[in-house]
Coordinates of C-alpha atoms in Angstrom, one line a residue:
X1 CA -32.0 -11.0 -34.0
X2 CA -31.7 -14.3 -32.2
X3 CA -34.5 -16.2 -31.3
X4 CA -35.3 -18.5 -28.4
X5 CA -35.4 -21.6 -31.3
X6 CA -32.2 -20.5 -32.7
X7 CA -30.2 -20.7 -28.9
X8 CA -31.9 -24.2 -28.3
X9 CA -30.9 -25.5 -31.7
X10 CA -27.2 -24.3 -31.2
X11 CA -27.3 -25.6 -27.5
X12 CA -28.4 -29.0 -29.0
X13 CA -25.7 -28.7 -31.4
X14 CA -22.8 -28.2 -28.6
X15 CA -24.2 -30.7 -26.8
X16 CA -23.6 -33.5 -29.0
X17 CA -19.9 -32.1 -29.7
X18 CA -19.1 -31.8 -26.3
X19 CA -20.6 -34.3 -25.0
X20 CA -21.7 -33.6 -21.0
X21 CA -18.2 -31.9 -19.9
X22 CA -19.1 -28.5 -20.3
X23 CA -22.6 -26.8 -20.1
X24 CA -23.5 -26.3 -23.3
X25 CA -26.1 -23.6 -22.3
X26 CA -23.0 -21.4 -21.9
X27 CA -21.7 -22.7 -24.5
X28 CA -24.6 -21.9 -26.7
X29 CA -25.0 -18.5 -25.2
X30 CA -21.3 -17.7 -26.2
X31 CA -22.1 -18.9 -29.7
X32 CA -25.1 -16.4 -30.3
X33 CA -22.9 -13.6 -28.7
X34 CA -20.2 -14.4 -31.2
X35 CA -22.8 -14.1 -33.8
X36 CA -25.0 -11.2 -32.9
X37 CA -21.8 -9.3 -31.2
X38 CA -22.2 -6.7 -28.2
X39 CA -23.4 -3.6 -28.4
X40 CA -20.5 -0.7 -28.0
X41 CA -19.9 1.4 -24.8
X42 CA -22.1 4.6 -25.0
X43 CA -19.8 7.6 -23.5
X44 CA -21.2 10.1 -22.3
X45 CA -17.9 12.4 -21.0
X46 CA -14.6 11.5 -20.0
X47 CA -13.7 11.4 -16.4
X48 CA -11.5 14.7 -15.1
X49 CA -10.7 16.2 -12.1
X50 CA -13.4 17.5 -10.1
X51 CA -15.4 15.5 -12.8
X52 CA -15.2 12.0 -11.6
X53 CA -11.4 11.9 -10.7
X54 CA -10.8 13.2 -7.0
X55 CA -7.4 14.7 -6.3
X56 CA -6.1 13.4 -2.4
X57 CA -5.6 17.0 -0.4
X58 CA -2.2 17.2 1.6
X59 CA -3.7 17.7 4.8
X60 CA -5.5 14.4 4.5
X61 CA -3.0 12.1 4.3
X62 CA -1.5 12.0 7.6
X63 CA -5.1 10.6 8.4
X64 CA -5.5 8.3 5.7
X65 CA -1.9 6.7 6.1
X66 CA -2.9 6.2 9.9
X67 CA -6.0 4.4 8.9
X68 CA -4.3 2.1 6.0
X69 CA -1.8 1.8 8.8
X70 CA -4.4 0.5 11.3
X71 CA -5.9 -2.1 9.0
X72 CA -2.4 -3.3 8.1
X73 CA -1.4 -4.9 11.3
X74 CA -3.9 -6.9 12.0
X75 CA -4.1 -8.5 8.5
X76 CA -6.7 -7.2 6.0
X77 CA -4.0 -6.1 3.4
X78 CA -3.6 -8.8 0.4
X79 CA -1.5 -8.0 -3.1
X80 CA -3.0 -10.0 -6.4
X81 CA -0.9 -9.5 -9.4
X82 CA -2.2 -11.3 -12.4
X83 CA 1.4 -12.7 -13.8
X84 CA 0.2 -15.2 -16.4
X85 CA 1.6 -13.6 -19.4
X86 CA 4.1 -14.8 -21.9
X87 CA 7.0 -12.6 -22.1
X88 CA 6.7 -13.5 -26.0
X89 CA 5.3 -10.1 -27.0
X90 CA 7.9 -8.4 -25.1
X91 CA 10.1 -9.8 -27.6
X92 CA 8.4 -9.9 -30.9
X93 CA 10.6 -7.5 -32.5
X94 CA 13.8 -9.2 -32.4
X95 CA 11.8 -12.7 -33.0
X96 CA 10.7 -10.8 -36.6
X97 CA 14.1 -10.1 -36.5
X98 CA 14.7 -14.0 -36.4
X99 CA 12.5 -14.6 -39.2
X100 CA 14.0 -12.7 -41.6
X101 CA 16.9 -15.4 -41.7
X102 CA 19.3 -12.7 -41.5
X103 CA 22.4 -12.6 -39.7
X104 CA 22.1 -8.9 -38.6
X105 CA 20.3 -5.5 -39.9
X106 CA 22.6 -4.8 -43.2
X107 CA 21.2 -5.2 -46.3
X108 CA 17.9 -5.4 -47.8
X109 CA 15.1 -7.1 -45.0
X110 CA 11.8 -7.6 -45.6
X111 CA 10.5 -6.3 -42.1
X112 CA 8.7 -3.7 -40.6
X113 CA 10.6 -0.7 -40.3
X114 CA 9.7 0.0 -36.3
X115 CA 10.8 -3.4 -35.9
X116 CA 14.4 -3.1 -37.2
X117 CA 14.6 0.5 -35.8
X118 CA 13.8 -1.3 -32.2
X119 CA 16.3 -4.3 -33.2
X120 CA 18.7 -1.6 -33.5
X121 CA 17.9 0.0 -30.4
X122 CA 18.0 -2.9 -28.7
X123 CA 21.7 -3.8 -30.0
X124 CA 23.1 -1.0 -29.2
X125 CA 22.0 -1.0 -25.8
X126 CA 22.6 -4.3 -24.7
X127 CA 24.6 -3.9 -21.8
X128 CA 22.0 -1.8 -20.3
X129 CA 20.0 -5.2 -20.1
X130 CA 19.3 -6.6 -16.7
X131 CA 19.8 -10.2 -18.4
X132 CA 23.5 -9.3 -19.8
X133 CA 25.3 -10.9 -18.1
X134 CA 22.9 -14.3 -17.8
X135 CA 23.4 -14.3 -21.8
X136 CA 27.0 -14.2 -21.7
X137 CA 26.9 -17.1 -19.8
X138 CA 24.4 -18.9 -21.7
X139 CA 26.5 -18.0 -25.2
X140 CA 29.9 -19.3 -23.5
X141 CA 28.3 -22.4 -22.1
X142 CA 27.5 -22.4 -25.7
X143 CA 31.4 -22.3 -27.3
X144 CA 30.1 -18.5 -28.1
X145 CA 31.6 -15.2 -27.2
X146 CA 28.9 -12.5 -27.0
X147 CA 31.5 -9.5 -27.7
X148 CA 32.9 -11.4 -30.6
X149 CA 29.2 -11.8 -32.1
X150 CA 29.0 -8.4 -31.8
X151 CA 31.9 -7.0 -33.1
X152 CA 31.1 -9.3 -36.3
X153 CA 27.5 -8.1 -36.4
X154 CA 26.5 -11.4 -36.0
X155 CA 23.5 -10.3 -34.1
X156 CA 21.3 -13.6 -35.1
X157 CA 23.4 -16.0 -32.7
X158 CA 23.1 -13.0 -30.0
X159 CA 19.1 -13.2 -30.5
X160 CA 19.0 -17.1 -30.7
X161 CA 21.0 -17.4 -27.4
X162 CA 18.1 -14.7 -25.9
X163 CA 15.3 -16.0 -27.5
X164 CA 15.0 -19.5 -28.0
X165 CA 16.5 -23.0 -26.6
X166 CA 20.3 -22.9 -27.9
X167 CA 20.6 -20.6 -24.6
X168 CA 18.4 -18.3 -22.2
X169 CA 15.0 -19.7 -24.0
X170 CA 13.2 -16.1 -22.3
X171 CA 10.7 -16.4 -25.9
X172 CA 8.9 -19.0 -23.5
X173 CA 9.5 -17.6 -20.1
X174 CA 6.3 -16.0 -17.9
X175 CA 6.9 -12.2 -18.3
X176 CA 7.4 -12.2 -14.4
X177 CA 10.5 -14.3 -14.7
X178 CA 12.6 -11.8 -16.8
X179 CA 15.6 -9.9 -15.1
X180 CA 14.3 -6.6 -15.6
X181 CA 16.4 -4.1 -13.2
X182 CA 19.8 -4.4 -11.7
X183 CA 20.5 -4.0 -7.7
X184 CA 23.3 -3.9 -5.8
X185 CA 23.0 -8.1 -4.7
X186 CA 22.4 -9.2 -8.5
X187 CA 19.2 -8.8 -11.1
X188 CA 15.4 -9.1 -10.6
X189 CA 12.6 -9.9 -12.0
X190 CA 9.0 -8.7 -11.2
X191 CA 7.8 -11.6 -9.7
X192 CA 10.7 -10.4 -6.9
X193 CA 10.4 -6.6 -7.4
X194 CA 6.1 -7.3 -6.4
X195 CA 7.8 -9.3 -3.5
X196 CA 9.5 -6.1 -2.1
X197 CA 6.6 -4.0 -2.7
X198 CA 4.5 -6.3 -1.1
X199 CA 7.2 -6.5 2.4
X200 CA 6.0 -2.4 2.4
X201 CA 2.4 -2.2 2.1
X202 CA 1.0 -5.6 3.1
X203 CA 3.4 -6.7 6.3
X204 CA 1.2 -7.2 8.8
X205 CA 2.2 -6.3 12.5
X206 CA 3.5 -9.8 13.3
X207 CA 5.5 -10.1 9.6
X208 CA 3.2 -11.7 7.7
X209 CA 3.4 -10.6 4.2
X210 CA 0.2 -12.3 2.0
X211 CA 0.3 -12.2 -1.4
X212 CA -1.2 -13.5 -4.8
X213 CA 0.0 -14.4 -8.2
X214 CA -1.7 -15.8 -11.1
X215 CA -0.1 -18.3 -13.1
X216 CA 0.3 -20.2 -16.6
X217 CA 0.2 -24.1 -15.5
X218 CA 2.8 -24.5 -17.7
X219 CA 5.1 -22.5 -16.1
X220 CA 3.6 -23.1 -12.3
X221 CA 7.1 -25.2 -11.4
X222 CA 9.8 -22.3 -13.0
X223 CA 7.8 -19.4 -11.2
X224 CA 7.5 -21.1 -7.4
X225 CA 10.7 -22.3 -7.6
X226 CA 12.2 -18.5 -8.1
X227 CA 9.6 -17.1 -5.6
X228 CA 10.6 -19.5 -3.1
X229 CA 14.4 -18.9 -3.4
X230 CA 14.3 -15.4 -3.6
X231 CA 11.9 -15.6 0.1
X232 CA 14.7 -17.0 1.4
X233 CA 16.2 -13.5 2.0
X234 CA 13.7 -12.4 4.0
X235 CA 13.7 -15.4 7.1
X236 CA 12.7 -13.2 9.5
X237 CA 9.5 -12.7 7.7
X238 CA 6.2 -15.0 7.4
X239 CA 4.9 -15.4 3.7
X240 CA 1.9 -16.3 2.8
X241 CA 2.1 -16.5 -0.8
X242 CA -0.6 -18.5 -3.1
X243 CA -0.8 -18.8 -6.3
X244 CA -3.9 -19.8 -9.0
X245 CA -4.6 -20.5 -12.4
X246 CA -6.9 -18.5 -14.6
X247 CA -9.9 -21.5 -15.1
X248 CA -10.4 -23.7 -18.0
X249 CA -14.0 -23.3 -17.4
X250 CA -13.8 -19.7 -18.2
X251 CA -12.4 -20.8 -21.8
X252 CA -14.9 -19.8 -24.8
X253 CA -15.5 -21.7 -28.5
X254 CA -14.6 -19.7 -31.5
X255 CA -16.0 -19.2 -35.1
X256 CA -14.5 -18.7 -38.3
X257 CA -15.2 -16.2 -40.3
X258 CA -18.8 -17.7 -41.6
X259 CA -19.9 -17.7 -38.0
X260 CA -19.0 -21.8 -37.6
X261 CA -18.1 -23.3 -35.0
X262 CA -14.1 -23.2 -35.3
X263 CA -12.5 -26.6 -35.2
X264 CA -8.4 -27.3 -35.2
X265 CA -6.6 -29.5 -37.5
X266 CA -7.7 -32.9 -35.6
X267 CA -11.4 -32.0 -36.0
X268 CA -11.5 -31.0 -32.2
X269 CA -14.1 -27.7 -30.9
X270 CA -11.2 -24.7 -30.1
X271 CA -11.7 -23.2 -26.8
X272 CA -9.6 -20.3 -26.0
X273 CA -8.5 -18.1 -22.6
X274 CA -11.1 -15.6 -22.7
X275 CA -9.1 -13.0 -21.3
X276 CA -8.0 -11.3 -18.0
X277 CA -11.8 -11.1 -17.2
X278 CA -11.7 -14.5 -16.5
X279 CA -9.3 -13.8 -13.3
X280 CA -12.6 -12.4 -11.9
X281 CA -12.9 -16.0 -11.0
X282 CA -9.8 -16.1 -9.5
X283 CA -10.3 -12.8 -7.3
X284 CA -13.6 -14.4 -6.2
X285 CA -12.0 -17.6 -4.3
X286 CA -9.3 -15.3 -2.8
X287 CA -11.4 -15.0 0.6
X288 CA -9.3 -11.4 0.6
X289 CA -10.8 -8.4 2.4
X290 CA -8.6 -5.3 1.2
X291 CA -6.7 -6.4 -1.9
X292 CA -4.7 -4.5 -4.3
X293 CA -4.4 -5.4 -7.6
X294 CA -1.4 -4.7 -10.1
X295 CA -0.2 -6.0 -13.3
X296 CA 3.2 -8.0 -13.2
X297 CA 5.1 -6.1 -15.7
X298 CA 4.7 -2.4 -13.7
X299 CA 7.6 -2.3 -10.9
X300 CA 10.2 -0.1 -10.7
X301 CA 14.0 -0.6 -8.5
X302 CA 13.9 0.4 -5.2
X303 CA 14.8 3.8 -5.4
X304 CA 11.9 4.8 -7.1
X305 CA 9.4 3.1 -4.8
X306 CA 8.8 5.2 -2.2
X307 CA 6.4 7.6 -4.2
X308 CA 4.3 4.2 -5.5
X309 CA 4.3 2.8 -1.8
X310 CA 3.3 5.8 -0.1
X311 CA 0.4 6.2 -3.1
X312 CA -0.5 2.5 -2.6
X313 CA -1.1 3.5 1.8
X314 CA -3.5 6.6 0.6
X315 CA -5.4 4.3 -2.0
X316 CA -5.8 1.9 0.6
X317 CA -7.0 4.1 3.5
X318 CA -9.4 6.0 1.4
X319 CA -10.9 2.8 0.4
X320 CA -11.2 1.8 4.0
X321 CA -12.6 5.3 5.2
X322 CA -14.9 5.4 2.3
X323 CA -16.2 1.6 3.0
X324 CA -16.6 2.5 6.8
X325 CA -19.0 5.4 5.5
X326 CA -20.8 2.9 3.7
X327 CA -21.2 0.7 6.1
X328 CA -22.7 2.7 8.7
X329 CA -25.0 4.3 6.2
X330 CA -26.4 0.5 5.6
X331 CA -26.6 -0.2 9.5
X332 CA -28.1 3.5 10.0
X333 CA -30.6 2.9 6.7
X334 CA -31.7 -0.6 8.7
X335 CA -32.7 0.9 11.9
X336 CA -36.4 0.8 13.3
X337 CA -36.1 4.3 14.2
X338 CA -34.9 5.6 10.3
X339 CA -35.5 9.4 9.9
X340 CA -36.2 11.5 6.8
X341 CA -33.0 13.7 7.6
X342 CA -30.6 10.5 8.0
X343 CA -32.4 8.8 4.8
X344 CA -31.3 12.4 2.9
X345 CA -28.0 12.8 4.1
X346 CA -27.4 9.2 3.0
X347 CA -28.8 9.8 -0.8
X348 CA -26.2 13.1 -0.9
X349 CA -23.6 10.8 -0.1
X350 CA -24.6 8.0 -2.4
X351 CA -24.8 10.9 -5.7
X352 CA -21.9 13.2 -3.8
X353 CA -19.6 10.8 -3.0
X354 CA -20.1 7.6 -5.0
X355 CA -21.9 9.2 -8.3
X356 CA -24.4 7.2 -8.1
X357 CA -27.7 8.2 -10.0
X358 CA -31.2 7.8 -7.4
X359 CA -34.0 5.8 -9.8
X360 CA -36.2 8.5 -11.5
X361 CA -39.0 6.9 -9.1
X362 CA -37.3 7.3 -5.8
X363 CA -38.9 10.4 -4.6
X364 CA -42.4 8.7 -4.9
X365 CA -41.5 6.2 -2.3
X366 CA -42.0 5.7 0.7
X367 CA -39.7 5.7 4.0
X368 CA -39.4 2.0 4.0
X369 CA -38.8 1.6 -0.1
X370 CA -36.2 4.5 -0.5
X371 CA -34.1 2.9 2.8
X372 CA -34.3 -1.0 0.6
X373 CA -33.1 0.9 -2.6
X374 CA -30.4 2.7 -0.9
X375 CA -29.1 -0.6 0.6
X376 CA -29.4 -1.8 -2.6
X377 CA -27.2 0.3 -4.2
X378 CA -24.7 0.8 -1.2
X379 CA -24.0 -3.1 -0.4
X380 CA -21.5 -4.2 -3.3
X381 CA -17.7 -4.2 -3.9
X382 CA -15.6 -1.2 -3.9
X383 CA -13.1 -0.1 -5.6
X384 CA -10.3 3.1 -5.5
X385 CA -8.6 3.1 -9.1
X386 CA -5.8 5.2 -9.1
X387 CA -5.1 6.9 -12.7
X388 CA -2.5 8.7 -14.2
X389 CA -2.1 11.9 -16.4
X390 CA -2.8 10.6 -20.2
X391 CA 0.2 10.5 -22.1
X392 CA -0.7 8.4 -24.9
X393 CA 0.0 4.4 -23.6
X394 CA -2.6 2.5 -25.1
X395 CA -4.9 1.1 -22.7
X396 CA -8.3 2.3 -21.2
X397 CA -9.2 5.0 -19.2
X398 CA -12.3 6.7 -16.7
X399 CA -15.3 7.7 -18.6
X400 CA -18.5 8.6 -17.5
X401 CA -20.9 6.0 -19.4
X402 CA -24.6 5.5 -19.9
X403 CA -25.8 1.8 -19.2
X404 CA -28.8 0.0 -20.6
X405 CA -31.1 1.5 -18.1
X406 CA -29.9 4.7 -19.2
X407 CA -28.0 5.5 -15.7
X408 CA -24.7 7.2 -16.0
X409 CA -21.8 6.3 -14.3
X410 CA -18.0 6.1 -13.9
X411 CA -16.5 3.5 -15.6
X412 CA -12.9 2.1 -17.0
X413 CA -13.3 1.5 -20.8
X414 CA -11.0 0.2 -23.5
X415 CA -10.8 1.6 -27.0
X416 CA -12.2 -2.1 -28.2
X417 CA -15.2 -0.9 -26.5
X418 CA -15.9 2.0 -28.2
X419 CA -17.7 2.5 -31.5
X420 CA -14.6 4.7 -33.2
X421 CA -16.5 5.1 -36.2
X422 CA -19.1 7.1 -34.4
X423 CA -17.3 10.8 -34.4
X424 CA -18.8 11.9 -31.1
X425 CA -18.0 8.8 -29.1
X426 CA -14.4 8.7 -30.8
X427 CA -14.2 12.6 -30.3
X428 CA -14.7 11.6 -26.1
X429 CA -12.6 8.5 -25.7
X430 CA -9.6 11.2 -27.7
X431 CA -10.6 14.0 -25.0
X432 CA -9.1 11.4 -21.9
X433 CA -7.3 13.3 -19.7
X434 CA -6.3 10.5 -18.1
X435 CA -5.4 6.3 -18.1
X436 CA -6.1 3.5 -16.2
X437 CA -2.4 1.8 -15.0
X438 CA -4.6 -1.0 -13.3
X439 CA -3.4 0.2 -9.8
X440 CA -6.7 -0.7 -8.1
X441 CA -7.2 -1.7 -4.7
X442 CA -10.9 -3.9 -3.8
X443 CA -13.1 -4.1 -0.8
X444 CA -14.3 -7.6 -1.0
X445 CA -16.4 -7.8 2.0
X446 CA -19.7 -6.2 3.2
X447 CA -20.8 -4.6 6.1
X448 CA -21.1 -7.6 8.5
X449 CA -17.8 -9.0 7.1
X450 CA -18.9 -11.4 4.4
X451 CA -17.4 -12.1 1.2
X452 CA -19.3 -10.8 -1.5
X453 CA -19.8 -12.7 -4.6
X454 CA -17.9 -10.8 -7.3
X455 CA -19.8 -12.6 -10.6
X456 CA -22.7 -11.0 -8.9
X457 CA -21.6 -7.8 -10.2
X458 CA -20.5 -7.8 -13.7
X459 CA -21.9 -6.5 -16.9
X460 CA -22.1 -9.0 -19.2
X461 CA -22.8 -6.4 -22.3
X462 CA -19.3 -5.6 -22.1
X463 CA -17.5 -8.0 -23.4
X464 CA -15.6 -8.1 -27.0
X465 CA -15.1 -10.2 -30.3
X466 CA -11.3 -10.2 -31.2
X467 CA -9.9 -11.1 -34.6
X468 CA -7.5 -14.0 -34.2
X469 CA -5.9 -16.9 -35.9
X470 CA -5.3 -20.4 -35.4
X471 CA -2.9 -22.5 -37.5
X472 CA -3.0 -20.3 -40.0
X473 CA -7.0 -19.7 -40.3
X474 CA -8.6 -16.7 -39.4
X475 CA -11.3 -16.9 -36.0
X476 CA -13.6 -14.8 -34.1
X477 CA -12.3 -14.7 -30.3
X478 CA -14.9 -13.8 -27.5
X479 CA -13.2 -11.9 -24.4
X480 CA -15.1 -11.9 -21.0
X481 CA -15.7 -8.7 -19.8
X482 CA -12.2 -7.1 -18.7
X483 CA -11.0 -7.6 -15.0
X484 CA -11.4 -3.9 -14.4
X485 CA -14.0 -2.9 -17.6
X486 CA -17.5 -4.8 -17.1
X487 CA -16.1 -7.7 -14.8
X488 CA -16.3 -4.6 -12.0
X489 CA -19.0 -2.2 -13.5
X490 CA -21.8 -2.9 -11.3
X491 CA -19.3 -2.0 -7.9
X492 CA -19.0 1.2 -6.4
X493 CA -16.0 3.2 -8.1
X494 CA -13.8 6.0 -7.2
X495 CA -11.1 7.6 -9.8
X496 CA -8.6 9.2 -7.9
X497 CA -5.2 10.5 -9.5
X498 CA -1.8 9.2 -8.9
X499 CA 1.4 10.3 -9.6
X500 CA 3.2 8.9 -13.2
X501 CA 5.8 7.7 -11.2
X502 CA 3.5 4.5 -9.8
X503 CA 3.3 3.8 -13.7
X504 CA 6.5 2.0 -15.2
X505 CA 5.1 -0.5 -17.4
X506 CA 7.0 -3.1 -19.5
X507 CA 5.3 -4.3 -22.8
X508 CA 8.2 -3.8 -24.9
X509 CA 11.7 -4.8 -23.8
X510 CA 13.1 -1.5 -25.0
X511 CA 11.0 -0.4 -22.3
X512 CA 13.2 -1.5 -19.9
X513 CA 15.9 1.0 -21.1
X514 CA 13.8 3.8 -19.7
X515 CA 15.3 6.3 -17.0
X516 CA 13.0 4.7 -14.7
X517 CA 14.4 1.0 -15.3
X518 CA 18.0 2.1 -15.5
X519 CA 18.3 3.9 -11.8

């Protein structure tokens, strides 16, 4: 175990590396963590329904689609998509492909045999791309004919034209800027598909539409240059659309494999993105009130949106009936004139309703006491996560887990979290009924309409080590708490289930040749 000596010797150490640009008490702390590791997530159960994931009755929606509804014109309604990513591992498979120095799949190749299977598929269905056409443009502006390079297998040039910067260059593009479906007016890409959504659920009553993207600052120019073109259609409408960066500050040092400090080529300290819990930083400085939150890569065409726009209004009212329950249990627990019936009905709503678990020593207090600890525990961020039916995506999901203090609640948890060599805790996270599609929509402000300060309510414990590699050596990465894992665990947290339909993501880009991208 680490010792108070040890974290002031490595926090002497950073310091004289880093010299006074970065706290190296953080530094140092990340260090230890890398060494010592974090402790896995203790299941106890998985979430189901009627066991921690709540199922929206018919007859309610009327009222909770008037509610959203009601909050929606004057303004509270915000979209955040984190769009950062690379499209790279979209496209890995063909850029194996690549390295094989082969011209197409004949023959003996030394490749993985999904790969070239998905190489294949991808071939053969090639038209079906949104980005067809923009590649036959890109190979004749290139003295190339696409259907020639087919018809002679040369399937190589056809990847090179895709892939790198003879033509289309989309091996470097953001994920968001790839043509994924086809309409009637030409292609689009997510970055446009979250724009339309967006014009549906968070149009305000005098047309303003605001909305949030997270960005790579290499790619910051490329991405508001398409977003601003493609707003152009809608001039009728007022956008309020920002964008951010996920913080160097939020970088962590790696170790090697002997627990050193890893250091590149040049002799300089790596520091690495420390994954998308680090865009809890970015969430914070938001100033949103009602935000909803949804990865760039799950949007479907337009005639498929209606079921994931009408799910998106019921998330959203139920989040804003539930927080207007909350909030006037707070004002009714901070009255003078407090009774014993108001303080009860208040701690059946706080286990009923929130699953929240009362301290073991709450019954021994007084009036006063069990009024502060019920504040306590009502006053923080919400959350409604939506989830889907499992059927086998890898991802996390809704678990009921036991913290350090031995409390049990819901939470969303990865497989990295989870000790899988422990039979029982591998036996639960296998027994998931259902997944997390990260459509999640966030109260951010508390009952007298302040922002709350979201690194106020993280769990720390729950971050991960990764196994990574930098030219060509073997690290130890340390990941910040996940966005939607411990970066929310301390807020309050429904699981209610949504239809498969709202979840149509992209990680591969034979993906995109799904029913559901090919409408």
């Amino acid at each position: 175990m680490s010792t108070e000596k040890d974290f002031r010797e490595v926090e002497s150490k950073l310091q004289n590396i880093i010299g006074d640009s970065v706290s190296a008490k953080v530094l140092a702390d990340q260090f230890m963590r890398l060494k010592k590791g974090f402790e896995p997530t203790k299941l106890h159960r998985s979430c189901t329904i009627a066991d921690g994931i709540s199922v929206i009755p018919q007859e309610d929606r009327n009222g909770l689609l008037s509610i959203f509804n009601d909050a929606l014109d004057i303004g509270r309604i915000t979209k955040f998509v984190p769009a950062s990513g690379a499209a790279t591992r979209m496209f890995k498979f063909l850029l194996d492909f690549l390295k094989t120095g082969h011209k197409n799949f004949d023959g003996d190749i030394e490749s993985d045999d999904s790969s070239l299977n998905m190489a294949r598929t991808f071939m053969e269905s090639l038209p079906k791309f949104a980005f067809y056409s923009e590649l036959k443009k890109a190979m004749k502006l290139g003295s190339e004919d696409l259907d020639e390079c087919f018809a002679q297998k040369d399937f190589r040039t056809i990847v090179e034209y895709l892939l790198t910067e003879k033509g289309l260059n989309y091996s470097q593009f953001p994920k968001g800027l790839i043509p994924f479906h086809v309409h009637a007016d030409g292609s689009r890409t997510p970055f446009e598909e979250h724009i339309i959504e967006a014009i549906e659920y968070a149009k305000d009553e005098e047309g303003k539409v605001r909305l949030h993207f997270t960005i790579a600052p290499d790619k910051d120019e490329s991405v508001k240059k398409q977003v601003a073109t493609f707003l152009k259609k809608f001039p009728e409408l007022d956008f309020d659309v920002s964008y951010s960066e996920q913080s160097r500050k939020t970088d962590t040092i790696a170790v090697d494999l002997n627990n050193e400090i890893f250091r590149t080529d040049d002799n300089k300290v790596l520091f690495r993105p420390a994954g998308h819990g680090a865009l809890l930083v970015n969430l914070n400085e938001l100033n949103g009130d009602i935000v909803f939150l949804k990865n760039i890569d799950n949007v479907v065409p337009d005639s498929l949106k209606t079921e994931t726009i009408e799910y998106k209004k019921l998330l959203g009212g139920l989040l804003i009936l539930l927080q207007s329950q909350v909030f006037d249990c707070i004002k009714m627990l901070k009255k003078q004139s407090l009774t014993e019936f108001e303080l009860a009905v208040t701690s059946l709503f706080v286990v009923t309703r929130l699953h929240m678990t009362l301290p073991k020593t709450f019954f021994i207090m007084d009036l006063a006491a069990k009024a502060d600890t019920l504040i306590t525990m009502l006053n923080k961020p919400i959350r409604i996560c939506g989830m889907v039916k499992n059927q086998g995506e890898p991802g996390g999901g809704p678990f009921w887990v036991v913290g350090s203090d031995g409390i049990i609640s819901p939470q969303i948890v990865e497989k990295s979290q989870v000790d899988m060599d422990n039979p029982k805790q591998s036996d639960i996270l296998n027994s998931s009924t259902h997944f997390n599609p990260v459509d999640i929509v966030c109260g951010l402000r508390d009952y007298r309409g302040k922002q709350f300060d979201l690194m106020n309510y993280t769990d720390p414990e729950t971050g991960f080590i990764s196994h990574k590699s930098e030219q060509g050596r073997a690290l130890k990465a340390l990941e910040l708490p996940g966005l939607w894992n411990g970066a929310m665990a301390d807020w309050l947290t429904v699981f209610v289930e949504v239809p498969l339909s709202t979840f149509s993501p992209v990680k591969s880009v034979n993906d995109l040749l799904k029913d559901e991208h090919q409408v």
